Amino acid sequence: MIAIAIREPGGPDVLVPVDRPVPQPGPGEVLIRVVAAGVNRPDVLQRQGRYTPPPGVTDIPGLEVAGRVESVGSAVEGWSAGQPVCALLAGGGYAAYAVAPAPQCLPLPAGLDPLHAAGLPEVMFTVWTNVFERGRLAPGESLLVHGGSSGIGTAAIQLARARGARVFATAGSPEKCRACEALGAERGINYRDEDFVTVLKEVTDGRGVDVVLDMVGGDYMQRNIDVLAVEGRLVQIAQLGGYRSTISTIPILQRRLTITGSTLRPRTVEEKGRIAQAVHEHVWPLVERGAVRVLVHQAFDLRDAAEAHRVMESSLHIGKLMLRVES
Ligand SMILES: NC(=O)c1ccc[n+]([C@@H]2O[C@H](COP(=O)([O-])OP(=O)(O)OC[C@H]3O[C@@H](n4cnc5c(N)ncnc54)[C@H](OP(=O)(O)O)[C@@H]3O)[C@@H](O)[C@H]2O)c1
């Protein structure tokens, strides 16, 4: 089969089409004939040699796919050849076939084509477990999403809005801020011109927000703490702006704040299966009634994965970048 390999750690050009054997599903696994795969920022980090796949996982990048079930391994119930499916993977999505643990497979939401469905698993699993489980965002509360125009950000804004929260988002251009507002953010904040703490203190009458979803870290850390309301929760999912920060811990005690975070990829199949069930129950109905959409910025042929990574690193995209694996 065709797959995209990382020839060596480096820039987008190290992504090269290769011939690989079709993987075989082991016990509890499903073999998927891939129609489309999502491109995610962790794939860029893996390509750069900064995010090693967990032990035993293929070196082919790609964390999410949609397509049809080709075959199933032993002890798989509920899936059979020919069924439409989308899945969260620990790797291997940039290929004509991919193997997924059955608990990480979900049916396509009614009415959604595979190109859009392939953009759901990584962002929806991540947003669900971080914003609603760890961050405990409740209806009527408020959420600040950093990187609002990212794949993760566009999902977080819509999901939080659809579940009755007030949403604010930061992004790096006026166009991205307007896009965040079109998705349901009450106010897009261009962090290049405005200080998000000042803006949010103004619009919340000094109260601050209940939850912050952050992928920047670094010098955002103190400001994230400053913008949280009493009993606020900061959920860290990446550190694009740096791993280290110096903070005052006093507000954590004074306002009884919670600082937490998580990564999805190294979690067990059992844990991912539990998140899959929650996403199926709570997110799929919102997608099916159009309250949450997959915003596809651009789709590329699988062979042009390097170009997709170039666009991702330009950060000019709004929403998801996708790979088409068969026409
Ligand atoms: N913890 C987890 O389980 C988990 C799972 C999936 C993804 N993630 C993380 O979530 C983040 C978003 O993922 P994605 O796939 O949605 O990526 P993406 O679409 O490429 O989004 C990254 C966004 O970050 C913003 N950004 C802010 N500061 C940045 C910086 N210093 N360098 C680069 N970008 C910066 C960019 O927007 P502006 O240009 O507007 O700043 C860009 O839109 C990534 O950091 C990814 O690693 C975490």
Tab-separated table of N, CA and C in Angstrom, residues 178-326:
chain	number	residue	atom	x	y	z
A	178	ARG	N	-12.379	36.970	13.535
A	178	ARG	CA	-13.760	36.983	12.982
A	178	ARG	C	-14.237	35.549	12.778
A	179	ALA	N	-13.331	34.670	12.342
A	179	ALA	CA	-13.716	33.255	12.144
A	179	ALA	C	-14.125	32.632	13.477
A	180	CYS	N	-13.397	32.937	14.538
A	180	CYS	CA	-13.744	32.415	15.864
A	180	CYS	C	-15.130	32.917	16.280
A	181	GLU	N	-15.406	34.188	15.978
A	181	GLU	CA	-16.720	34.741	16.336
A	181	GLU	C	-17.823	34.084	15.513
A	182	ALA	N	-17.534	33.802	14.241
A	182	ALA	CA	-18.543	33.145	13.396
A	182	ALA	C	-18.860	31.740	13.929
A	183	LEU	N	-17.910	31.138	14.613
A	183	LEU	CA	-18.123	29.785	15.164
A	183	LEU	C	-18.826	29.814	16.516
A	184	GLY	N	-18.974	31.017	17.092
A	184	GLY	CA	-19.705	31.098	18.360
A	184	GLY	C	-18.967	31.794	19.484
A	185	ALA	N	-17.721	32.236	19.230
A	185	ALA	CA	-17.030	32.981	20.291
A	185	ALA	C	-17.678	34.365	20.411
A	186	GLU	N	-17.873	34.782	21.660
A	186	GLU	CA	-18.489	36.097	21.873
A	186	GLU	C	-17.525	37.205	21.446
A	187	ARG	N	-16.238	36.954	21.620
A	187	ARG	CA	-15.233	37.963	21.279
A	187	ARG	C	-13.952	37.245	20.874
A	188	GLY	N	-13.478	37.498	19.641
A	188	GLY	CA	-12.159	37.034	19.235
A	188	GLY	C	-11.144	38.087	19.642
A	189	ILE	N	-10.056	37.686	20.265
A	189	ILE	CA	-9.056	38.647	20.759
A	189	ILE	C	-7.765	38.441	19.988
A	190	ASN	N	-7.356	39.477	19.236
A	190	ASN	CA	-6.108	39.376	18.478
A	190	ASN	C	-4.948	39.636	19.440
A	191	TYR	N	-4.259	38.553	19.813
A	191	TYR	CA	-3.244	38.685	20.867
A	191	TYR	C	-2.056	39.535	20.430
A	192	ARG	N	-1.947	39.799	19.120
A	192	ARG	CA	-0.837	40.650	18.663
A	192	ARG	C	-1.085	42.123	19.003
A	193	ASP	N	-2.372	42.499	19.149
A	193	ASP	CA	-2.728	43.898	19.416
A	193	ASP	C	-3.316	44.123	20.798
A	194	GLU	N	-3.883	43.039	21.378
A	194	GLU	CA	-4.634	43.232	22.615
A	194	GLU	C	-4.139	42.278	23.692
A	195	ASP	N	-4.268	42.699	24.957
A	195	ASP	CA	-3.939	41.816	26.083
A	195	ASP	C	-5.212	41.093	26.509
A	196	PHE	N	-5.182	39.756	26.432
A	196	PHE	CA	-6.441	39.025	26.685
A	196	PHE	C	-6.923	39.176	28.119
A	197	VAL	N	-6.009	39.394	29.063
A	197	VAL	CA	-6.441	39.559	30.461
A	197	VAL	C	-7.255	40.851	30.584
A	198	THR	N	-6.732	41.936	30.014
A	198	THR	CA	-7.430	43.224	30.091
A	198	THR	C	-8.803	43.128	29.432
A	199	VAL	N	-8.847	42.561	28.221
A	199	VAL	CA	-10.121	42.475	27.489
A	199	VAL	C	-11.134	41.656	28.281
A	200	LEU	N	-10.694	40.501	28.791
A	200	LEU	CA	-11.658	39.610	29.446
A	200	LEU	C	-12.097	40.134	30.807
A	201	LYS	N	-11.207	40.849	31.495
A	201	LYS	CA	-11.636	41.460	32.765
A	201	LYS	C	-12.716	42.498	32.466
A	202	GLU	N	-12.545	43.214	31.357
A	202	GLU	CA	-13.539	44.229	30.972
A	202	GLU	C	-14.890	43.593	30.673
A	203	VAL	N	-14.879	42.570	29.807
A	203	VAL	CA	-16.173	42.028	29.358
A	203	VAL	C	-16.837	41.134	30.418
A	204	THR	N	-16.103	40.745	31.444
A	204	THR	CA	-16.733	39.929	32.509
A	204	THR	C	-16.876	40.742	33.806
A	205	ASP	N	-16.811	42.052	33.686
A	205	ASP	CA	-16.944	42.934	34.859
A	205	ASP	C	-15.960	42.569	35.965
A	206	GLY	N	-14.746	42.210	35.552
A	206	GLY	CA	-13.678	41.948	36.525
A	206	GLY	C	-13.658	40.528	37.066
A	207	ARG	N	-14.647	39.710	36.712
A	207	ARG	CA	-14.752	38.364	37.289
A	207	ARG	C	-13.724	37.392	36.727
A	208	GLY	N	-13.463	37.455	35.422
A	208	GLY	CA	-12.592	36.475	34.769
A	208	GLY	C	-13.405	35.302	34.235
A	209	VAL	N	-12.716	34.280	33.724
A	209	VAL	CA	-13.403	33.135	33.107
A	209	VAL	C	-13.242	31.883	33.973
A	210	ASP	N	-14.127	30.920	33.753
A	210	ASP	CA	-14.112	29.705	34.575
A	210	ASP	C	-13.047	28.702	34.113
A	211	VAL	N	-12.858	28.608	32.792
A	211	VAL	CA	-11.910	27.615	32.271
A	211	VAL	C	-11.067	28.253	31.164
A	212	VAL	N	-9.767	27.931	31.147
A	212	VAL	CA	-8.890	28.314	30.031
A	212	VAL	C	-8.359	27.034	29.400
A	213	LEU	N	-8.484	26.923	28.072
A	213	LEU	CA	-7.858	25.818	27.333
A	213	LEU	C	-6.643	26.400	26.634
A	214	ASP	N	-5.445	25.953	27.046
A	214	ASP	CA	-4.232	26.594	26.532
A	214	ASP	C	-3.289	25.631	25.840
A	215	MET	N	-2.752	26.059	24.695
A	215	MET	CA	-1.745	25.289	23.958
A	215	MET	C	-0.458	26.100	23.815
A	216	VAL	N	-0.354	27.226	24.513
A	216	VAL	CA	0.792	28.125	24.329
A	216	VAL	C	1.791	28.009	25.488
A	217	GLY	N	1.321	28.062	26.720
A	217	GLY	CA	2.235	27.958	27.868
A	217	GLY	C	3.185	29.144	27.915
A	218	GLY	N	4.448	28.904	28.320
A	218	GLY	CA	5.451	29.966	28.368
A	218	GLY	C	4.943	31.181	29.124
A	219	ASP	N	5.033	32.362	28.471
A	219	ASP	CA	4.632	33.579	29.192
A	219	ASP	C	3.114	33.764	29.256
A	220	TYR	N	2.340	32.797	28.727
A	220	TYR	CA	0.885	32.847	28.927
A	220	TYR	C	0.500	32.346	30.321
A	221	MET	N	1.390	31.600	30.944
A	221	MET	CA	1.046	30.896	32.185
A	221	MET	C	0.527	31.862	33.259
A	222	GLN	N	1.303	32.922	33.524
A	222	GLN	CA	0.867	33.855	34.564
A	222	GLN	C	-0.432	34.544	34.157
A	223	ARG	N	-0.520	34.914	32.885
A	223	ARG	CA	-1.729	35.628	32.441
A	223	ARG	C	-2.953	34.707	32.464
A	224	ASN	N	-2.744	33.414	32.185
A	224	ASN	CA	-3.863	32.467	32.302
A	224	ASN	C	-4.365	32.407	33.741
A	225	ILE	N	-3.416	32.390	34.666
A	225	ILE	CA	-3.793	32.381	36.091
A	225	ILE	C	-4.535	33.672	36.437
A	226	ASP	N	-4.015	34.788	35.913
A	226	ASP	CA	-4.619	36.088	36.233
A	226	ASP	C	-6.046	36.221	35.696
A	227	VAL	N	-6.337	35.538	34.592
A	227	VAL	CA	-7.647	35.721	33.949
A	227	VAL	C	-8.709	34.766	34.518
A	228	LEU	N	-8.295	33.830	35.385
A	228	LEU	CA	-9.267	32.862	35.908
A	228	LEU	C	-10.096	33.450	37.056
A	229	ALA	N	-11.370	33.101	37.068
A	229	ALA	CA	-12.278	33.490	38.148
A	229	ALA	C	-12.024	32.601	39.371
A	230	VAL	N	-12.664	32.901	40.462
A	230	VAL	CA	-12.597	32.053	41.663
A	230	VAL	C	-13.022	30.629	41.282
A	231	GLU	N	-12.268	29.637	41.736
A	231	GLU	CA	-12.509	28.212	41.403
A	231	GLU	C	-12.241	27.903	39.931
A	232	GLY	N	-11.481	28.762	39.248
A	232	GLY	CA	-11.209	28.565	37.819
A	232	GLY	C	-10.270	27.398	37.562
A	233	ARG	N	-10.323	26.880	36.327
A	233	ARG	CA	-9.498	25.729	35.928
A	233	ARG	C	-8.690	26.068	34.678
A	234	LEU	N	-7.379	25.839	34.748
A	234	LEU	CA	-6.504	26.007	33.581
A	234	LEU	C	-6.137	24.624	33.063
A	235	VAL	N	-6.447	24.371	31.788
A	235	VAL	CA	-6.143	23.067	31.203
A	235	VAL	C	-5.103	23.258	30.101
A	236	GLN	N	-3.930	22.653	30.302
A	236	GLN	CA	-2.790	22.815	29.391
A	236	GLN	C	-2.729	21.611	28.458
A	237	ILE	N	-2.792	21.849	27.123
A	237	ILE	CA	-2.704	20.699	26.206
A	237	ILE	C	-1.448	20.755	25.337
A	238	ALA	N	-0.713	21.831	25.385
A	238	ALA	CA	0.560	21.918	24.651
A	238	ALA	C	1.303	23.147	25.136
A	239	GLN	N	2.565	23.269	24.667
A	239	GLN	CA	3.393	24.426	25.072
A	239	GLN	C	4.085	25.005	23.852
A	240	LEU	N	3.286	25.463	22.873
A	240	LEU	CA	3.884	25.998	21.639
A	240	LEU	C	4.764	27.215	21.916
A	241	GLY	N	4.512	27.895	23.029
A	241	GLY	CA	5.276	29.101	23.356
A	241	GLY	C	6.403	28.847	24.345
A	242	GLY	N	6.631	27.600	24.749
A	242	GLY	CA	7.745	27.291	25.660
A	242	GLY	C	7.302	26.487	26.862
A	243	TYR	N	8.235	25.652	27.357
A	243	TYR	CA	7.913	24.714	28.444
A	243	TYR	C	8.045	25.344	29.829
A	244	ARG	N	8.827	26.408	29.916
A	244	ARG	CA	9.134	26.925	31.248
A	244	ARG	C	8.469	28.270	31.481
A	245	SER	N	8.021	28.488	32.717
A	245	SER	CA	7.496	29.793	33.078
A	245	SER	C	7.718	30.031	34.564
A	246	THR	N	7.801	31.284	34.913
A	246	THR	CA	7.899	31.652	36.323
A	246	THR	C	6.577	32.295	36.694
A	247	ILE	N	5.933	31.745	37.708
A	247	ILE	CA	4.617	32.273	38.079
A	247	ILE	C	4.557	32.586	39.559
A	248	SER	N	3.610	33.466	39.901
A	248	SER	CA	3.278	33.657	41.307
A	248	SER	C	2.194	32.641	41.646
A	249	THR	N	2.426	31.865	42.701
A	249	THR	CA	1.451	30.839	43.084
A	249	THR	C	0.361	31.389	44.018
A	250	ILE	N	0.511	32.633	44.422
A	250	ILE	CA	-0.452	33.194	45.392
A	250	ILE	C	-1.904	33.112	44.895
A	251	PRO	N	-2.182	33.499	43.602
A	251	PRO	CA	-3.592	33.456	43.162
A	251	PRO	C	-4.184	32.058	43.160
A	252	ILE	N	-3.328	31.022	43.043
A	252	ILE	CA	-3.851	29.648	43.039
A	252	ILE	C	-4.547	29.371	44.378
A	253	LEU	N	-3.933	29.858	45.459
A	253	LEU	CA	-4.525	29.676	46.784
A	253	LEU	C	-5.692	30.639	47.002
A	254	GLN	N	-5.443	31.898	46.652
A	254	GLN	CA	-6.466	32.914	46.942
A	254	GLN	C	-7.766	32.644	46.205
A	255	ARG	N	-7.636	32.222	44.935
A	255	ARG	CA	-8.871	32.020	44.142
A	255	ARG	C	-9.191	30.530	43.961
A	256	ARG	N	-8.485	29.695	44.687
A	256	ARG	CA	-8.748	28.244	44.673
A	256	ARG	C	-8.754	27.690	43.246
A	257	LEU	N	-7.658	27.926	42.525
A	257	LEU	CA	-7.567	27.531	41.118
A	257	LEU	C	-7.068	26.097	40.979
A	258	THR	N	-7.403	25.497	39.842
A	258	THR	CA	-6.887	24.166	39.501
A	258	THR	C	-6.084	24.286	38.213
A	259	ILE	N	-4.848	23.768	38.237
A	259	ILE	CA	-4.029	23.720	37.014
A	259	ILE	C	-3.860	22.250	36.654
A	260	THR	N	-4.273	21.904	35.439
A	260	THR	CA	-4.205	20.513	35.021
A	260	THR	C	-3.834	20.457	33.536
A	261	GLY	N	-3.793	19.257	32.985
A	261	GLY	CA	-3.463	19.097	31.573
A	261	GLY	C	-3.373	17.620	31.259
A	262	SER	N	-3.241	17.291	29.966
A	262	SER	CA	-3.109	15.879	29.604
A	262	SER	C	-2.640	15.745	28.167
A	263	THR	N	-2.125	14.583	27.847
A	263	THR	CA	-1.892	14.228	26.445
A	263	THR	C	-2.725	12.990	26.145
A	264	LEU	N	-3.189	12.897	24.915
A	264	LEU	CA	-4.105	11.820	24.535
A	264	LEU	C	-3.368	10.571	24.066
A	265	ARG	N	-2.327	10.779	23.251
A	265	ARG	CA	-1.719	9.670	22.504
A	265	ARG	C	-1.216	8.522	23.368
A	266	PRO	N	-0.525	8.788	24.506
A	266	PRO	CA	0.007	7.655	25.277
A	266	PRO	C	-1.030	6.961	26.149
A	267	ARG	N	-2.274	7.423	26.164
A	267	ARG	CA	-3.255	6.815	27.069
A	267	ARG	C	-3.644	5.425	26.566
A	268	THR	N	-4.119	4.574	27.475
A	268	THR	CA	-4.409	3.182	27.113
A	268	THR	C	-5.628	3.104	26.199
A	269	VAL	N	-5.731	1.962	25.513
A	269	VAL	CA	-6.905	1.713	24.661
A	269	VAL	C	-8.179	1.798	25.496
A	270	GLU	N	-8.102	1.275	26.704
A	270	GLU	CA	-9.274	1.302	27.587
A	270	GLU	C	-9.706	2.745	27.879
A	271	GLU	N	-8.732	3.603	28.186
A	271	GLU	CA	-9.064	5.004	28.475
A	271	GLU	C	-9.607	5.700	27.227
A	272	LYS	N	-8.957	5.456	26.080
A	272	LYS	CA	-9.435	6.085	24.838
A	272	LYS	C	-10.820	5.566	24.478
A	273	GLY	N	-11.072	4.274	24.777
A	273	GLY	CA	-12.393	3.700	24.514
A	273	GLY	C	-13.470	4.365	25.366
A	274	ARG	N	-13.111	4.672	26.594
A	274	ARG	CA	-14.081	5.363	27.467
A	274	ARG	C	-14.368	6.767	26.932
A	275	ILE	N	-13.317	7.463	26.470
A	275	ILE	CA	-13.524	8.799	25.900
A	275	ILE	C	-14.362	8.687	24.622
A	276	ALA	N	-14.096	7.633	23.826
A	276	ALA	CA	-14.858	7.438	22.581
A	276	ALA	C	-16.352	7.333	22.877
A	277	GLN	N	-16.683	6.585	23.918
A	277	GLN	CA	-18.109	6.426	24.250
A	277	GLN	C	-18.735	7.758	24.648
A	278	ALA	N	-17.984	8.549	25.419
A	278	ALA	CA	-18.506	9.857	25.839
A	278	ALA	C	-18.669	10.783	24.639
A	279	VAL	N	-17.676	10.750	23.737
A	279	VAL	CA	-17.743	11.595	22.531
A	279	VAL	C	-18.938	11.163	21.673
A	280	HIS	N	-19.129	9.855	21.548
A	280	HIS	CA	-20.259	9.352	20.759
A	280	HIS	C	-21.585	9.829	21.351
A	281	GLU	N	-21.658	9.761	22.677
A	281	GLU	CA	-22.915	10.127	23.344
A	281	GLU	C	-23.177	11.642	23.311
A	282	HIS	N	-22.123	12.438	23.543
A	282	HIS	CA	-22.346	13.869	23.738
A	282	HIS	C	-22.038	14.726	22.513
A	283	VAL	N	-21.082	14.288	21.691
A	283	VAL	CA	-20.643	15.144	20.571
A	283	VAL	C	-21.342	14.761	19.266
A	284	TRP	N	-21.472	13.469	19.012
A	284	TRP	CA	-22.059	13.036	17.719
A	284	TRP	C	-23.449	13.651	17.466
A	285	PRO	N	-24.340	13.711	18.471
A	285	PRO	CA	-25.648	14.334	18.200
A	285	PRO	C	-25.533	15.809	17.793
A	286	LEU	N	-24.546	16.510	18.351
A	286	LEU	CA	-24.363	17.929	17.997
A	286	LEU	C	-23.866	18.062	16.560
A	287	VAL	N	-23.007	17.120	16.143
A	287	VAL	CA	-22.518	17.129	14.753
A	287	VAL	C	-23.683	16.793	13.820
A	288	GLU	N	-24.504	15.827	14.226
A	288	GLU	CA	-25.598	15.379	13.358
A	288	GLU	C	-26.654	16.456	13.166
A	289	ARG	N	-26.842	17.318	14.166
A	289	ARG	CA	-27.837	18.370	13.951
A	289	ARG	C	-27.206	19.701	13.506
A	290	GLY	N	-25.928	19.651	13.165
A	290	GLY	CA	-25.272	20.819	12.558
A	290	GLY	C	-24.830	21.878	13.552
A	291	ALA	N	-24.932	21.598	14.861
A	291	ALA	CA	-24.519	22.580	15.863
A	291	ALA	C	-22.992	22.648	15.966
A	292	VAL	N	-22.322	21.570	15.559
A	292	VAL	CA	-20.851	21.519	15.546
A	292	VAL	C	-20.430	21.016	14.173
A	293	ARG	N	-19.570	21.805	13.502
A	293	ARG	CA	-19.128	21.440	12.147
A	293	ARG	C	-17.626	21.192	12.148
A	294	VAL	N	-17.189	20.397	11.165
A	294	VAL	CA	-15.740	20.235	10.961
A	294	VAL	C	-15.353	21.254	9.900
A	295	LEU	N	-14.541	22.205	10.311
A	295	LEU	CA	-14.143	23.275	9.399
A	295	LEU	C	-12.907	22.811	8.631
A	296	VAL	N	-13.072	22.406	7.381
A	296	VAL	CA	-11.912	21.941	6.602
A	296	VAL	C	-11.321	23.139	5.854
A	297	HIS	N	-10.107	23.506	6.215
A	297	HIS	CA	-9.449	24.633	5.554
A	297	HIS	C	-8.987	24.230	4.160
A	298	GLN	N	-8.380	23.041	4.062
A	298	GLN	CA	-7.853	22.572	2.775
A	298	GLN	C	-7.625	21.063	2.841
A	299	ALA	N	-7.882	20.397	1.705
A	299	ALA	CA	-7.609	18.950	1.628
A	299	ALA	C	-6.559	18.714	0.547
A	300	PHE	N	-5.636	17.823	0.822
A	300	PHE	CA	-4.514	17.518	-0.072
A	300	PHE	C	-4.550	16.040	-0.425
A	301	ASP	N	-3.967	15.696	-1.580
A	301	ASP	CA	-3.746	14.290	-1.878
A	301	ASP	C	-2.727	13.751	-0.859
A	302	LEU	N	-2.871	12.469	-0.499
A	302	LEU	CA	-1.940	11.866	0.471
A	302	LEU	C	-0.480	12.113	0.079
A	303	ARG	N	-0.203	12.022	-1.230
A	303	ARG	CA	1.181	12.203	-1.690
A	303	ARG	C	1.712	13.604	-1.394
A	304	ASP	N	0.799	14.553	-1.185
A	304	ASP	CA	1.201	15.938	-0.932
A	304	ASP	C	1.175	16.274	0.559
A	305	ALA	N	1.415	15.263	1.384
A	305	ALA	CA	1.404	15.490	2.841
A	305	ALA	C	2.408	16.579	3.233
A	306	ALA	N	3.532	16.644	2.516
A	306	ALA	CA	4.542	17.664	2.848
A	306	ALA	C	3.950	19.065	2.700
A	307	GLU	N	3.141	19.258	1.661
A	307	GLU	CA	2.527	20.574	1.440
A	307	GLU	C	1.540	20.890	2.575
A	308	ALA	N	0.809	19.865	3.009
A	308	ALA	CA	-0.124	20.071	4.133
A	308	ALA	C	0.645	20.518	5.386
A	309	HIS	N	1.814	19.918	5.609
A	309	HIS	CA	2.622	20.322	6.774
A	309	HIS	C	3.148	21.745	6.611
A	310	ARG	N	3.495	22.125	5.365
A	310	ARG	CA	3.961	23.506	5.144
A	310	ARG	C	2.872	24.492	5.524
A	311	VAL	N	1.636	24.191	5.097
A	311	VAL	CA	0.518	25.090	5.423
A	311	VAL	C	0.317	25.125	6.937
A	312	MET	N	0.365	23.966	7.577
A	312	MET	CA	0.171	23.942	9.037
A	312	MET	C	1.232	24.800	9.731
A	313	GLU	N	2.463	24.693	9.278
A	313	GLU	CA	3.519	25.464	9.940
A	313	GLU	C	3.448	26.954	9.619
A	314	SER	N	2.768	27.297	8.525
A	314	SER	CA	2.568	28.724	8.218
A	314	SER	C	1.569	29.329	9.201
A	315	SER	N	0.748	28.459	9.827
A	315	SER	CA	-0.322	28.883	10.741
A	315	SER	C	-1.319	29.835	10.060
A	316	LEU	N	-1.409	29.787	8.746
A	316	LEU	CA	-2.382	30.637	8.062
A	316	LEU	C	-3.757	29.966	7.995
A	317	HIS	N	-3.795	28.669	8.302
A	317	HIS	CA	-5.048	27.934	8.164
A	317	HIS	C	-6.034	28.292	9.279
A	318	ILE	N	-7.305	28.084	8.949
A	318	ILE	CA	-8.378	28.227	9.940
A	318	ILE	C	-9.145	26.915	9.917
A	319	GLY	N	-9.013	26.120	10.962
A	319	GLY	CA	-9.671	24.816	11.008
A	319	GLY	C	-8.711	23.700	10.660
A	320	LYS	N	-9.252	22.662	10.012
A	320	LYS	CA	-8.491	21.425	9.814
A	320	LYS	C	-7.834	21.342	8.441
A	321	LEU	N	-6.684	20.691	8.396
A	321	LEU	CA	-6.023	20.295	7.143
A	321	LEU	C	-6.196	18.783	7.007
A	322	MET	N	-6.558	18.345	5.795
A	322	MET	CA	-6.909	16.942	5.606
A	322	MET	C	-6.111	16.337	4.452
A	323	LEU	N	-6.008	15.012	4.456
A	323	LEU	CA	-5.392	14.264	3.355
A	323	LEU	C	-6.446	13.342	2.758
A	324	ARG	N	-6.551	13.365	1.418
A	324	ARG	CA	-7.458	12.432	0.734
A	324	ARG	C	-6.651	11.232	0.300
A	325	VAL	N	-7.148	10.048	0.638
A	325	VAL	CA	-6.361	8.860	0.350
A	325	VAL	C	-6.880	8.133	-0.883
A	326	GLU	N	-8.163	8.172	-1.166
A	326	GLU	CA	-8.640	7.618	-2.432
A	326	GLU	C	-9.696	8.563	-2.966
